[in-house]
PDB file of C-alpha atoms and ligand atoms in Angstrom:
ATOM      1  CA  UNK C   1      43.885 122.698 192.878  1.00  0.00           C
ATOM      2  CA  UNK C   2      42.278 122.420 189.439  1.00  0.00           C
ATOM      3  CA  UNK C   3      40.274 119.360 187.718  1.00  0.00           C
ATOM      4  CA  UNK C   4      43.315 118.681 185.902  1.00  0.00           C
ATOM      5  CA  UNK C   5      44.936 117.197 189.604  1.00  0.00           C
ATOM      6  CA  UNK C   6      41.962 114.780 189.767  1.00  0.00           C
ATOM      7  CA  UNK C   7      43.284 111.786 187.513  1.00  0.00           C
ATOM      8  CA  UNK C   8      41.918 108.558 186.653  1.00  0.00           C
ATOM      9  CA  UNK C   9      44.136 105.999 188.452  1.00  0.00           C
ATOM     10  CA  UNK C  10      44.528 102.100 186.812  1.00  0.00           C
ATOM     11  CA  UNK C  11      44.822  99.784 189.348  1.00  0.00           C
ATOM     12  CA  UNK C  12      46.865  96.753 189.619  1.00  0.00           C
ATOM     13  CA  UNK C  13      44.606  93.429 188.078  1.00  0.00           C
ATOM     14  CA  UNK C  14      45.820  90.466 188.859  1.00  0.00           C
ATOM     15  CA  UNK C  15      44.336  87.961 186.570  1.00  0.00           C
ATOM     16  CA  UNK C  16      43.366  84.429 187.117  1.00  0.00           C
ATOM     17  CA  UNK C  17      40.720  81.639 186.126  1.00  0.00           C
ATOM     18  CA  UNK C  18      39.522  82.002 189.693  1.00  0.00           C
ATOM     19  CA  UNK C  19      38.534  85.601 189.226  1.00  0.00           C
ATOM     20  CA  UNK C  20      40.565  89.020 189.529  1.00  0.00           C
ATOM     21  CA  UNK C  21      42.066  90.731 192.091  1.00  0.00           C
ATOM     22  CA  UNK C  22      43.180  94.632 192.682  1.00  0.00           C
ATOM     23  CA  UNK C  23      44.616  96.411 195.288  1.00  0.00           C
ATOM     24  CA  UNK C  24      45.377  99.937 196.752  1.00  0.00           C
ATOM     25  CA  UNK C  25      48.286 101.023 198.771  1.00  0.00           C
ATOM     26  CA  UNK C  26      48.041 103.800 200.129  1.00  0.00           C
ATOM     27  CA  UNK C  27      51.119 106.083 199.294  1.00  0.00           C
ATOM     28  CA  UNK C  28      51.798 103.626 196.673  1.00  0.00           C
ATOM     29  CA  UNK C  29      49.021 103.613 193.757  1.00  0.00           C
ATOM     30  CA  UNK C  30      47.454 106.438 195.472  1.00  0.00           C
ATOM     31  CA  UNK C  31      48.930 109.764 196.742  1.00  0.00           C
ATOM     32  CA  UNK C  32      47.561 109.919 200.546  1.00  0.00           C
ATOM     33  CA  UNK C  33      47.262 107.439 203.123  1.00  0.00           C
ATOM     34  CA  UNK C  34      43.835 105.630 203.572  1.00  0.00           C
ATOM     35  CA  UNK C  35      41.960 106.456 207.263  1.00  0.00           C
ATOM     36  CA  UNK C  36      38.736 105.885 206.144  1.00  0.00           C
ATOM     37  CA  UNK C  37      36.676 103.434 203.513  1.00  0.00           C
ATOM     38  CA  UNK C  38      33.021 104.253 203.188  1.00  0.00           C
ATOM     39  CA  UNK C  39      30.765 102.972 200.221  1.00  0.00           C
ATOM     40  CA  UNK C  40      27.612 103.983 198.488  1.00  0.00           C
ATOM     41  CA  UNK C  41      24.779 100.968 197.970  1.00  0.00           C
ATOM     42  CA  UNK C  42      21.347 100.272 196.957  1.00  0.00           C
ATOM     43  CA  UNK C  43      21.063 104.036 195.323  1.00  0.00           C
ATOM     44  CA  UNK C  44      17.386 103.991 193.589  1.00  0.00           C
ATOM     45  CA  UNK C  45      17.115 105.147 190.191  1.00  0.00           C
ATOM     46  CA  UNK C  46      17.366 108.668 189.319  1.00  0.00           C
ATOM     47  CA  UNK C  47      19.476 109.906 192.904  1.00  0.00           C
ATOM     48  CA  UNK C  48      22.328 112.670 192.687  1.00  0.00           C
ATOM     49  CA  UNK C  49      24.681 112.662 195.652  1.00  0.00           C
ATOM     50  CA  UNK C  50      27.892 115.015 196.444  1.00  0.00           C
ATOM     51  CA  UNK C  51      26.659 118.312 196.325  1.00  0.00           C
ATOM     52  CA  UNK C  52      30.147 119.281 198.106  1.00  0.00           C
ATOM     53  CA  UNK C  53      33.692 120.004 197.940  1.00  0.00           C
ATOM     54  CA  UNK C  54      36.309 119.664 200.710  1.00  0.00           C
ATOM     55  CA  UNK C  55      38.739 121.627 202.091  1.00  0.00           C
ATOM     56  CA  UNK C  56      41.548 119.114 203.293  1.00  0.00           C
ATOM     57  CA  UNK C  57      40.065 115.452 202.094  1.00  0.00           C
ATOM     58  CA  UNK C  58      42.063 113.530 199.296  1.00  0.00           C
ATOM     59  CA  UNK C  59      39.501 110.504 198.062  1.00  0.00           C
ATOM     60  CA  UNK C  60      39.987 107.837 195.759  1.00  0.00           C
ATOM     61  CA  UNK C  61      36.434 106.973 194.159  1.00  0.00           C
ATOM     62  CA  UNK C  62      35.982 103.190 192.677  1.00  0.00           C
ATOM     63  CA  UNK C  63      32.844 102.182 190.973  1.00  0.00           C
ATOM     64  CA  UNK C  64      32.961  98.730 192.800  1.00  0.00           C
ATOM     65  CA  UNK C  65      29.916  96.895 191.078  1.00  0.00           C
ATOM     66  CA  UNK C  66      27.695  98.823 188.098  1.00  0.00           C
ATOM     67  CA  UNK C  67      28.465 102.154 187.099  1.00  0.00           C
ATOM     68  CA  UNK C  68      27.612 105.697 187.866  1.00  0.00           C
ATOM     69  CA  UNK C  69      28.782 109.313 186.930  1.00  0.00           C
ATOM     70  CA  UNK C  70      30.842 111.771 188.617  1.00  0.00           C
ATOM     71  CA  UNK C  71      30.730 115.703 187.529  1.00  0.00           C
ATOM     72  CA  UNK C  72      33.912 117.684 189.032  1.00  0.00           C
ATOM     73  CA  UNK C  73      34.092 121.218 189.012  1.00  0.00           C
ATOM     74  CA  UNK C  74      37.103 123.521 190.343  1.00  0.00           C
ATOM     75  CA  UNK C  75      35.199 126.878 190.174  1.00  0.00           C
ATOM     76  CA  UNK C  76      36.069 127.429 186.495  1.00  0.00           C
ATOM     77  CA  UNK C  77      35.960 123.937 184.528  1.00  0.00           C
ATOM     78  CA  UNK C  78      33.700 121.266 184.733  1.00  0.00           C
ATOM     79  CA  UNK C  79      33.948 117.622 183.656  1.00  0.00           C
ATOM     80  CA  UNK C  80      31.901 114.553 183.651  1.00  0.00           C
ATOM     81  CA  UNK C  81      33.425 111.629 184.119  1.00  0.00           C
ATOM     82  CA  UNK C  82      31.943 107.631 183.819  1.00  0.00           C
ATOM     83  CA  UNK C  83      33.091 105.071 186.219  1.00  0.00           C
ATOM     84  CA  UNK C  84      32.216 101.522 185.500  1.00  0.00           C
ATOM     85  CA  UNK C  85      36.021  99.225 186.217  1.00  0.00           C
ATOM     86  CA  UNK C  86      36.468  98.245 189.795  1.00  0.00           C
ATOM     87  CA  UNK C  87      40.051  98.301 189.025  1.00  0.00           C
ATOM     88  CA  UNK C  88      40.110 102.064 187.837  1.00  0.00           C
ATOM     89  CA  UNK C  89      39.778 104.511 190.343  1.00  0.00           C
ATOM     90  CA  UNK C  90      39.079 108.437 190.355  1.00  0.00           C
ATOM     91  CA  UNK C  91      41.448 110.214 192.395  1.00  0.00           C
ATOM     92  CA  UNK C  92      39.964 113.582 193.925  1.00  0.00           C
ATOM     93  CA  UNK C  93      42.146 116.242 195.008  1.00  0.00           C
ATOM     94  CA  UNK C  94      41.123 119.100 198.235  1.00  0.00           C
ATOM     95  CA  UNK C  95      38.605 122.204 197.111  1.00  0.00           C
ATOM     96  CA  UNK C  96      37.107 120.465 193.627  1.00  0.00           C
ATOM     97  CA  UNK C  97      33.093 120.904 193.973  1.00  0.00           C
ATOM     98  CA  UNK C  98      31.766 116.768 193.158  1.00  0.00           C
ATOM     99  CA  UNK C  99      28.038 115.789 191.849  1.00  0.00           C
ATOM    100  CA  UNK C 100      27.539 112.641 190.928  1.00  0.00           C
ATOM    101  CA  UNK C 101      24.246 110.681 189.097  1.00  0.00           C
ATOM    102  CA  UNK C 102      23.263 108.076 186.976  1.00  0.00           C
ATOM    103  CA  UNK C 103      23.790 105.280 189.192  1.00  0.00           C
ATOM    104  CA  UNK C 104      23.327 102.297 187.950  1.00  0.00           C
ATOM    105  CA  UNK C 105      20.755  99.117 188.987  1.00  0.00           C
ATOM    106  CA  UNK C 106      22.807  97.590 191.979  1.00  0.00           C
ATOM    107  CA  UNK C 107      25.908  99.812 191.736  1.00  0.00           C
ATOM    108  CA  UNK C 108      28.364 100.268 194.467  1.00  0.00           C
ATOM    109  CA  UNK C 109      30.368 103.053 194.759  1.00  0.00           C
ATOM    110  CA  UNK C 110      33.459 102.660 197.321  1.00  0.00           C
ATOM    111  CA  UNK C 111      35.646 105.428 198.464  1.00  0.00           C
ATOM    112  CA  UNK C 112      38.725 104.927 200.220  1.00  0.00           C
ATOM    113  CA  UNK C 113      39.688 108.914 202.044  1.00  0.00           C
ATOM    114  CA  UNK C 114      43.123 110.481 203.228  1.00  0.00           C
ATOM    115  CA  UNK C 115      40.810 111.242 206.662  1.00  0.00           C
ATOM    116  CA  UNK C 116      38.030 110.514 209.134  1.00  0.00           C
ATOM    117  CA  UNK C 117      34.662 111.642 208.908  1.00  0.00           C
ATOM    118  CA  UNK C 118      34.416 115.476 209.472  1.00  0.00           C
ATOM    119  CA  UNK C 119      31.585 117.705 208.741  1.00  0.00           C
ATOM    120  CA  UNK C 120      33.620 120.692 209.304  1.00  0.00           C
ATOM    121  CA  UNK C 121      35.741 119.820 206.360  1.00  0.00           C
ATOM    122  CA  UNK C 122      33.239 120.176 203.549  1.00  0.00           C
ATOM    123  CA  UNK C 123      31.420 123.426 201.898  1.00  0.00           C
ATOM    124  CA  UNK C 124      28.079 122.162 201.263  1.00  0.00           C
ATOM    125  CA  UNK C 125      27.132 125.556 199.828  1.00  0.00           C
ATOM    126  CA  UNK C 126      28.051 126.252 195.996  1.00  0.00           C
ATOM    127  CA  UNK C 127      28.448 130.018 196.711  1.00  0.00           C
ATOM    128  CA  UNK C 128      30.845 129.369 199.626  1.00  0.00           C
ATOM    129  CA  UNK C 129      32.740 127.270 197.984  1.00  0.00           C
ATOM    130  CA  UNK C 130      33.618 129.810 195.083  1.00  0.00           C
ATOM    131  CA  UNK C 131      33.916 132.516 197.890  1.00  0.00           C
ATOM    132  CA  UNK C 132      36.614 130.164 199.406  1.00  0.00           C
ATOM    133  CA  UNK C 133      38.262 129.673 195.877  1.00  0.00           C
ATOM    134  CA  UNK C 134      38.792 133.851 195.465  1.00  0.00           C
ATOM    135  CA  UNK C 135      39.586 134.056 199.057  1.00  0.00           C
TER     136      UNK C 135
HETATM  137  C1  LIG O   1      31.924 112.306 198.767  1.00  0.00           C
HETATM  138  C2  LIG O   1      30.934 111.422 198.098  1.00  0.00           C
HETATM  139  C3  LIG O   1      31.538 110.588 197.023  1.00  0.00           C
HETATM  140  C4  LIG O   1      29.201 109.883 208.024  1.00  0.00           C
HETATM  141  O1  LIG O   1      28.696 109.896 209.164  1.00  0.00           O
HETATM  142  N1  LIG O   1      30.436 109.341 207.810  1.00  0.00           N
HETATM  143  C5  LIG O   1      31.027 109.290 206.587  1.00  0.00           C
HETATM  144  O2  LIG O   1      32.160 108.786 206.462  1.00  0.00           O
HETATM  145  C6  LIG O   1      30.319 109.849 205.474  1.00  0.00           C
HETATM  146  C7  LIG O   1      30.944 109.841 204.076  1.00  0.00           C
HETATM  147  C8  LIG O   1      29.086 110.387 205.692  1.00  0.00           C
HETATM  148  N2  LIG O   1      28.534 110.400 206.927  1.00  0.00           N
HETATM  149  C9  LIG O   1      27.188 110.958 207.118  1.00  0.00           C
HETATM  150  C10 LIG O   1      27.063 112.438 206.836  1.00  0.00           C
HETATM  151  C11 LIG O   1      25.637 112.572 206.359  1.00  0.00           C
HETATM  152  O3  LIG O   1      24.785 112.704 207.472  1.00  0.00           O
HETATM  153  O4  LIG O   1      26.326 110.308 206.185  1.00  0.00           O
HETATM  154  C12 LIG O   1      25.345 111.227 205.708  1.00  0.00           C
HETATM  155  C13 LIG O   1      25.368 111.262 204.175  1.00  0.00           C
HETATM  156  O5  LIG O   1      26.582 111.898 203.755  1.00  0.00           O
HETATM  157  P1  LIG O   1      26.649 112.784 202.428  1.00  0.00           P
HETATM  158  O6  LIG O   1      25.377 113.499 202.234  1.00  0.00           O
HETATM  159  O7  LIG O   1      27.887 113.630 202.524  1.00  0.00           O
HETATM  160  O8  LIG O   1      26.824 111.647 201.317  1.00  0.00           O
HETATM  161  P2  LIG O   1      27.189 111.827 199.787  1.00  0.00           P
HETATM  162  O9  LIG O   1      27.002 110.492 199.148  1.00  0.00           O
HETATM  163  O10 LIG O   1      26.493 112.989 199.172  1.00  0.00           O
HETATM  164  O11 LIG O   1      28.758 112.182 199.782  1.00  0.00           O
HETATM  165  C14 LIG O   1      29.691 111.215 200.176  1.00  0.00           C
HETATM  166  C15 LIG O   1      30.815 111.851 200.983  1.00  0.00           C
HETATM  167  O12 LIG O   1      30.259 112.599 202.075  1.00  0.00           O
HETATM  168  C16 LIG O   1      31.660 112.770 200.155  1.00  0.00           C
HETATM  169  O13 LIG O   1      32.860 113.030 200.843  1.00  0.00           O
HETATM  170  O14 LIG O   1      32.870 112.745 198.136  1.00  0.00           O
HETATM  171  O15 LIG O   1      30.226 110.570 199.019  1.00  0.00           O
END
């Protein structure tokens, strides 16, 4: 798995004078089946979150509200990539190391995931990680 697996995804918009509309379905517009939707709120100036890769989890990452930024890293590249569309999503593949920062006033980041909740999944430590990736 490489950074080049993690794409941007455009969602459907459906566009009305009432207001828009997306969706996701999973196997559809997304390549894994959703089991799990968990978003990020009221983030204060100046926070970083991820830290982390995982070893099985396929996530689709939506900047709901606001904006923020999301750096991926596969042990050799590294990109930074903006998020501010609700109806564009950022599809990250298994084993790519995520940071992300510059969240904006009132952002919400939402992330629908191919599983549950499961600590043992992630590498939390940087040096593991790229251990893992040689292994
Ligand atoms: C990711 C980025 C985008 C749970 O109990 N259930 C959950 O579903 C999640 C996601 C987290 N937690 C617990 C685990 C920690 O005790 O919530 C606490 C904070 O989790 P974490 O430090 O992993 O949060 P982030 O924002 O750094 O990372 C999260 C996801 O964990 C991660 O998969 O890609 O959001």
């Amino acid at each position: 798995m490489s950074i080049a697996d993690c794409k941007l995804i455009d969602l459907p918009k459906i566009t009305d004078h009432r207001g828009n509309l997306t969706f996701v379905e999973g196997g559809n517009h997304i390549p894994f089946s959703i089991e799990r939707v968990y978003y990020l709120y009221d983030v204060p100036g100046g926070a970083e979150r991820g830290g982390h890769a995982h070893r099985q989890l396929s996530q689709l990452i939506i900047a709901m509200s606001g904006s923020f930024d999301i750096v991926l890293d596969d042990g050799r590249d590294k990109k930074r990539i903006h998020l501010n569309r609700s109806y564009n999503g950022l599809y990250v593949c298994p084993m790519i190391w995520r940071e992300m920062d510059n969240f904006s006033s009132g952002s919400v980041c939402m992330v629908l995931a191919s599983n549950r909740y499961d600590e043992s999944d992630y590498y939390r430590d940087y040096q593991d990680y790229l251990k893992a990736l040689k292994a």
